Short mmCIF file of C-alpha atoms in Angstrom, two decimals:
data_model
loop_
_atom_site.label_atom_id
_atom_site.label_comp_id
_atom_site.label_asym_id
_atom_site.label_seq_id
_atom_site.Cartn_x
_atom_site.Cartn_y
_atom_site.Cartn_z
CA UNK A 1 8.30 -9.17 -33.14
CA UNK A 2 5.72 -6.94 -31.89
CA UNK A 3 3.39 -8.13 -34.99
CA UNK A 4 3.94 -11.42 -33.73
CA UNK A 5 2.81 -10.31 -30.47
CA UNK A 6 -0.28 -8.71 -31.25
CA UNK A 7 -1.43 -12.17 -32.85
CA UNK A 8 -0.71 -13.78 -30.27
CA UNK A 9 -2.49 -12.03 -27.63
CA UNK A 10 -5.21 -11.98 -30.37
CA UNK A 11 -5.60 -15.55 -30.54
CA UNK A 12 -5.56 -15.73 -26.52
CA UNK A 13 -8.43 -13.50 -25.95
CA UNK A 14 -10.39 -15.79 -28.87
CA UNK A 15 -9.41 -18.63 -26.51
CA UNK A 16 -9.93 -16.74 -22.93
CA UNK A 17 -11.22 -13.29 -23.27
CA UNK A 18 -9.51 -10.90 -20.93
CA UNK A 19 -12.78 -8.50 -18.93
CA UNK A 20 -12.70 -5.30 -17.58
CA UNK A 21 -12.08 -5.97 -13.69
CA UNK A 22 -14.09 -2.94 -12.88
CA UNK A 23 -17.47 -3.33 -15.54
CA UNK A 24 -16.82 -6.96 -16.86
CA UNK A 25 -16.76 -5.68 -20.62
CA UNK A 26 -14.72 -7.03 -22.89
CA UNK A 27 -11.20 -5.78 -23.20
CA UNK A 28 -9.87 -4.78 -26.36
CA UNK A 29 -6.21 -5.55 -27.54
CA UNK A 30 -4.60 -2.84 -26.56
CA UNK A 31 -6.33 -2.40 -22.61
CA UNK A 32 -4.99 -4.11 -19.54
CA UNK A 33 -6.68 -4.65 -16.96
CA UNK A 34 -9.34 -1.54 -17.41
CA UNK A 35 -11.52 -0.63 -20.40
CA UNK A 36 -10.59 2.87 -21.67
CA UNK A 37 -13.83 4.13 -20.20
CA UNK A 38 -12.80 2.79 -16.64
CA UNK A 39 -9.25 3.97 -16.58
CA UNK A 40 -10.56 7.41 -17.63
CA UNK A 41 -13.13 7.24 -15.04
CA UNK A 42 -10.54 6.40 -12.15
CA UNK A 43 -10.68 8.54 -8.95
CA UNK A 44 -7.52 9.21 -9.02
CA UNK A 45 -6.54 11.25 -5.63
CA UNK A 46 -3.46 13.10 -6.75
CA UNK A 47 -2.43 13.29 -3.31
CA UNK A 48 1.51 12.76 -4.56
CA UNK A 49 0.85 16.24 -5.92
CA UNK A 50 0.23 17.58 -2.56
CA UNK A 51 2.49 18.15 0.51
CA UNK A 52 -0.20 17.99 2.67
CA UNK A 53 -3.62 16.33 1.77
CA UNK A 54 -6.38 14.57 3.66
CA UNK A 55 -4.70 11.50 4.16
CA UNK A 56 -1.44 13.00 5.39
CA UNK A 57 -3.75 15.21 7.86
CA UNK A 58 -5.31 12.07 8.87
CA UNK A 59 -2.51 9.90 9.37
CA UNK A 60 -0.34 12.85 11.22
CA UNK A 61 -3.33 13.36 13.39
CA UNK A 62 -2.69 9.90 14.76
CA UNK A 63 0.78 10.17 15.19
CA UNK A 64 -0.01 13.88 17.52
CA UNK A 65 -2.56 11.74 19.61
CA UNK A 66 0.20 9.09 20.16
CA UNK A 67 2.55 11.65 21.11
CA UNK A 68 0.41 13.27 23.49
CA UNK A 69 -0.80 9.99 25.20
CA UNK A 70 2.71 8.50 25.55
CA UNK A 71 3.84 11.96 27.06
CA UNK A 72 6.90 12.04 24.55
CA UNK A 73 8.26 15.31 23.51
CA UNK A 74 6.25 16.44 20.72
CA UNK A 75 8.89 16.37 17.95
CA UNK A 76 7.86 14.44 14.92
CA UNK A 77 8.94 14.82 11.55
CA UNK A 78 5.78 15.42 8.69
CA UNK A 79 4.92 12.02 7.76
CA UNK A 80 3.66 11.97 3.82
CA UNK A 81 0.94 10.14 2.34
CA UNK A 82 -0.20 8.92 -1.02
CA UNK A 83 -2.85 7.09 -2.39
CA UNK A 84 -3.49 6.48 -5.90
CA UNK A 85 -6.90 6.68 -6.14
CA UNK A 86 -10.14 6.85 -3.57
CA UNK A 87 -11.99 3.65 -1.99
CA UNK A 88 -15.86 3.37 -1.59
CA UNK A 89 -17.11 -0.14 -0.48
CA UNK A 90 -20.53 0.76 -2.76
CA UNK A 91 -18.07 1.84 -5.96
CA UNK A 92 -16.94 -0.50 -8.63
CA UNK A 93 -13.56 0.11 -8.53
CA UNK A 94 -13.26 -1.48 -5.49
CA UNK A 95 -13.07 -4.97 -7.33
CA UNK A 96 -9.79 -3.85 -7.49
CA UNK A 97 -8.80 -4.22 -4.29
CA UNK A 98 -10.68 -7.25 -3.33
CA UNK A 99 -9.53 -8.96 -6.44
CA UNK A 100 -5.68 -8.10 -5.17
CA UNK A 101 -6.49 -9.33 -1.83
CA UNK A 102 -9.21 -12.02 -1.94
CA UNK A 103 -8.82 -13.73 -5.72
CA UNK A 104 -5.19 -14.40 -5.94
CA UNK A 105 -4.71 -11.50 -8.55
CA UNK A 106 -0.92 -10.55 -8.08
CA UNK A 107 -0.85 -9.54 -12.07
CA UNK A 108 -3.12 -6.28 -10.76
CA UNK A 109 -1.53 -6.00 -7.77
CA UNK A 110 2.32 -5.43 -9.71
CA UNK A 111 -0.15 -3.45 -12.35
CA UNK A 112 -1.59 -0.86 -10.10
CA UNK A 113 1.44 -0.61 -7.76
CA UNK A 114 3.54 -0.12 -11.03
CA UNK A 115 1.35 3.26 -11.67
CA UNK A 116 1.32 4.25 -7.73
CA UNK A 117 4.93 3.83 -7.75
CA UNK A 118 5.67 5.67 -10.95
CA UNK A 119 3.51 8.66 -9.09
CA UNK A 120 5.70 8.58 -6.09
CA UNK A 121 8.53 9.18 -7.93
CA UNK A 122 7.34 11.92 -9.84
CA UNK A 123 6.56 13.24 -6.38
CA UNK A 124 8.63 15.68 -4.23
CA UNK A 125 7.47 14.32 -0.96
CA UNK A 126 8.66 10.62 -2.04
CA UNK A 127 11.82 11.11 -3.53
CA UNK A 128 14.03 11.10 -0.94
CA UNK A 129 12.89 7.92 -0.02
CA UNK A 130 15.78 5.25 0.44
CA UNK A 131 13.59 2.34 1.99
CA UNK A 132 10.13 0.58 1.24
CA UNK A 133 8.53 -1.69 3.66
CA UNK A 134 5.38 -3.62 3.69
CA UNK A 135 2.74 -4.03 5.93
CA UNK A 136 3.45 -7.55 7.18
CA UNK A 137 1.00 -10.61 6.78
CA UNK A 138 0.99 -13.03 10.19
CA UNK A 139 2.50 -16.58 8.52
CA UNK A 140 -0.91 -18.34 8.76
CA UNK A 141 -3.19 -15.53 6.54
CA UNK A 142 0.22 -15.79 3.97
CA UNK A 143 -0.08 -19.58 3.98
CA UNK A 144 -3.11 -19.40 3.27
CA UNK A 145 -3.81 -16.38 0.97
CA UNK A 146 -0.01 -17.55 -0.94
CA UNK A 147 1.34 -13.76 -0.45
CA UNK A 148 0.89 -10.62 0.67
CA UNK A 149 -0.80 -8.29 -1.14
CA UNK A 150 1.44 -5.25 0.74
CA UNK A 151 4.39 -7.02 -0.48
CA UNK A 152 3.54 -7.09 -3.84
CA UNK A 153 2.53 -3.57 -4.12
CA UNK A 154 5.77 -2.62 -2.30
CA UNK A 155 7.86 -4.24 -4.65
CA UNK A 156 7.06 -2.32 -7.91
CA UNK A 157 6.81 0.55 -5.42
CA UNK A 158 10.45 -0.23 -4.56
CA UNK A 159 11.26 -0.64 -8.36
CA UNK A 160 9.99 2.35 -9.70
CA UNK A 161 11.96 4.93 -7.12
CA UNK A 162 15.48 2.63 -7.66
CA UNK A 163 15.51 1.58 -3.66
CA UNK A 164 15.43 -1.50 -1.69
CA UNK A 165 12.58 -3.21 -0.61
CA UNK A 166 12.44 -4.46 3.06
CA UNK A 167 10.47 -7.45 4.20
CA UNK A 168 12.42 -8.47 6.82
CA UNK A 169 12.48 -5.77 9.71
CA UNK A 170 8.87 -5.37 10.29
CA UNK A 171 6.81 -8.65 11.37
CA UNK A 172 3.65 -9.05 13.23
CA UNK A 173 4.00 -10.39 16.73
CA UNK A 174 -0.09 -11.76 16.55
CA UNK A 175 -2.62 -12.64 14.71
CA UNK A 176 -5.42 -10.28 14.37
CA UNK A 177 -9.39 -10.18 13.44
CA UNK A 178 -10.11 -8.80 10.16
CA UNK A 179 -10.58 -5.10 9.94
CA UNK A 180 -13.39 -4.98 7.39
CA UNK A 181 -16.25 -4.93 10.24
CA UNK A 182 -14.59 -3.27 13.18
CA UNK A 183 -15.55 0.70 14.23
CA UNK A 184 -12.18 3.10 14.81
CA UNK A 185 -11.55 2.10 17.87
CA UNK A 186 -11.93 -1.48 17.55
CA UNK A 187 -9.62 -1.45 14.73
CA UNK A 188 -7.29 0.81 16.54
CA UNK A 189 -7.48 -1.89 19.82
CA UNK A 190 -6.88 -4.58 17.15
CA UNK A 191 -3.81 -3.90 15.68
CA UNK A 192 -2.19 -2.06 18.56
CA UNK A 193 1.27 -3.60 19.30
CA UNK A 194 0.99 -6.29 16.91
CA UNK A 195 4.18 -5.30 15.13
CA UNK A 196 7.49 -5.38 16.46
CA UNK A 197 10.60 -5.74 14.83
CA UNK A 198 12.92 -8.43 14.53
CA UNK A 199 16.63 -8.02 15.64
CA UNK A 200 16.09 -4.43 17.32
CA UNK A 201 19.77 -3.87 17.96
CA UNK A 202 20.96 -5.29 14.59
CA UNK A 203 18.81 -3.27 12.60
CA UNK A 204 20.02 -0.12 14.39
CA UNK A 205 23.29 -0.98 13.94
CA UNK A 206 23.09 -2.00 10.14
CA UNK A 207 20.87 0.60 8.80
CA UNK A 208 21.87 3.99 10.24
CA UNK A 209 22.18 5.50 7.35
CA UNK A 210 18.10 5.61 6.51
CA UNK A 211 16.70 8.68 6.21
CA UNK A 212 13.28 8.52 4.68
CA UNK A 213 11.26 4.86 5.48
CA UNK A 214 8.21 4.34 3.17
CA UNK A 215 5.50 2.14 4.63
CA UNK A 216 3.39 0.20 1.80
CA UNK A 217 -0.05 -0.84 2.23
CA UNK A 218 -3.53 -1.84 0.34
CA UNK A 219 -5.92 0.56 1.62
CA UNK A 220 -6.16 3.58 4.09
CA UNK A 221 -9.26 3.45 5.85
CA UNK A 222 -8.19 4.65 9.52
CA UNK A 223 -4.68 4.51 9.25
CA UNK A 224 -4.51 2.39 12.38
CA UNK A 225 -2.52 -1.05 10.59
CA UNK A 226 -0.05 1.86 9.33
CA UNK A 227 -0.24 3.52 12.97
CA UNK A 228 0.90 0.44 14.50
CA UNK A 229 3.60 -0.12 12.42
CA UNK A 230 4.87 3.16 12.46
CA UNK A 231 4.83 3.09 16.25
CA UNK A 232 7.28 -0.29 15.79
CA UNK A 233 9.59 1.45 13.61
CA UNK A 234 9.95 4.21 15.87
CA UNK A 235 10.93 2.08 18.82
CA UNK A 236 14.21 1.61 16.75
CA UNK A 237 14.53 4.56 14.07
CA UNK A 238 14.75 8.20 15.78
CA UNK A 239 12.65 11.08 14.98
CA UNK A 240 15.23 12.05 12.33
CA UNK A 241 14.34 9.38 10.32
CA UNK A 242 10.72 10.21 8.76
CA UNK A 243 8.20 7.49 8.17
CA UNK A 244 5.63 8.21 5.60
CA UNK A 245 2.79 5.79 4.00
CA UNK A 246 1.34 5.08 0.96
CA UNK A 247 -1.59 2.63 -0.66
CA UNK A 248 -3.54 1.70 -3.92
CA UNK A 249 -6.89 3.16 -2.08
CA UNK A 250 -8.21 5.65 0.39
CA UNK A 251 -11.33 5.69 1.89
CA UNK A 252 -12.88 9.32 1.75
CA UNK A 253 -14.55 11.45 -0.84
CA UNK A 254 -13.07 12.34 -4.20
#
């Protein structure tokens, strides 16, 4: 059977060779995806390896500033993060990401979030984890795009540490501008309180028993989108309940 195989994926790439998504070269038979050289060559952050890391400071630094300007008490539980490997705008792995999001490719979405999932749950951080949510899409940019890109992540996420995935509790309450040109504050203004979620009291009542949430997204440049939906999810889930994030990419230095 697997002979079989191998001829026929053979014959396809005759037919349609299969490229590199990073360099464009010519994959062989046994590559997906990435050449050898590219996959060796992937920034990979390791940040599941670490309790705390620059992403987690980052994100928990948010999450102290919200604290402190809602006057709350200041009694949070450590929010993780992961990403599985760095984001540059100028480097070529970031055809990646704009192939997930902008050229309909769900196969590397499932791909990649396979291998950021099977991270996580190698990970002491993430494997208490008993919930995985995505970043919700506003129904026209779904329509339009034909899924979410969060969602699909999320679900191999979901897979690979054996709990449920969650795309109903979070949704956005507003369209928003695009992120990609905005400073940190617009992006911050842009997203605030465009999350809610749906059925507040049912939710509460139906899901008590969460104890680790695990918000899924694309990319980590600010951590605002993530911000804003963490601030949602907290208008329902207590402090007890820790809400962490993860994403394919993270913008910062290897």
């Amino acid at each position: 059977m697997n002979h079989i195989k191998y001829i026929m994926r053979a014959a396809a790439d005759m037919i349609l060779p299969r490229a590199c998504v990073v360099c464009g070269e010519k994959l062989l038979l046994n590559e997906k995806h990435l050449c050898l050289y590219c996959m060796a060559d992937l920034p990979l952050t390791r940040f599941w390896e670490m309790a705390h890391n620059p992403m987690a400071d980052k994100f928990n630094a948010l999450i102290q500033v919200g604290l402190e300007e809602s006057q709350a008490q200041p009694h949070e539980r450590y929010a993780h993060a992961a990403a599985l490997f760095f984001f540059s705008s100028d480097a070529p792995y970031r055809h990646i990401l704009y192939n997930i999001k902008y050229e309909g490719r769900v196969d590397l979405g499932r791909h990649f979030g396979r291998m950021l999932g099977d991270r996580l749950a190698s990970s002491e951080a993430f494997r208490d984890v008993d919930c995985v949510m995505p970043v919700p899409l506003h129904w026209i940019r779904r329509w339009r795009r034909g899924y979410n890109q969060a969602e699909v992540i999320a679900r191999e996420v979901a897979a690979a540490l054996g709990v449920p995935l969650d795309c109903g509790t979070l949704a956005r309450r507003r369209r928003t501008r695009t992120q990609t040109r905005l400073d940190i504050k617009g992006k911050a203004a842009n997203v605030a309180g465009a999350f809610e979620v749906r059925n507040k009291t049912q939710v509460a009542e139906e899901q008590p028993q969460l104890k680790h949430i695990l918000l899924i997204d694309d990319l980590f440049t600010t951590g605002s989108t993530l911000f804003a939906c963490f601030t949602a999810l907290r208008q329902v889930f207590p402090p007890e309940v820790r809400i962490s994030v993860a994403t394919l990419g993270f913008v910062g230095g290897a």
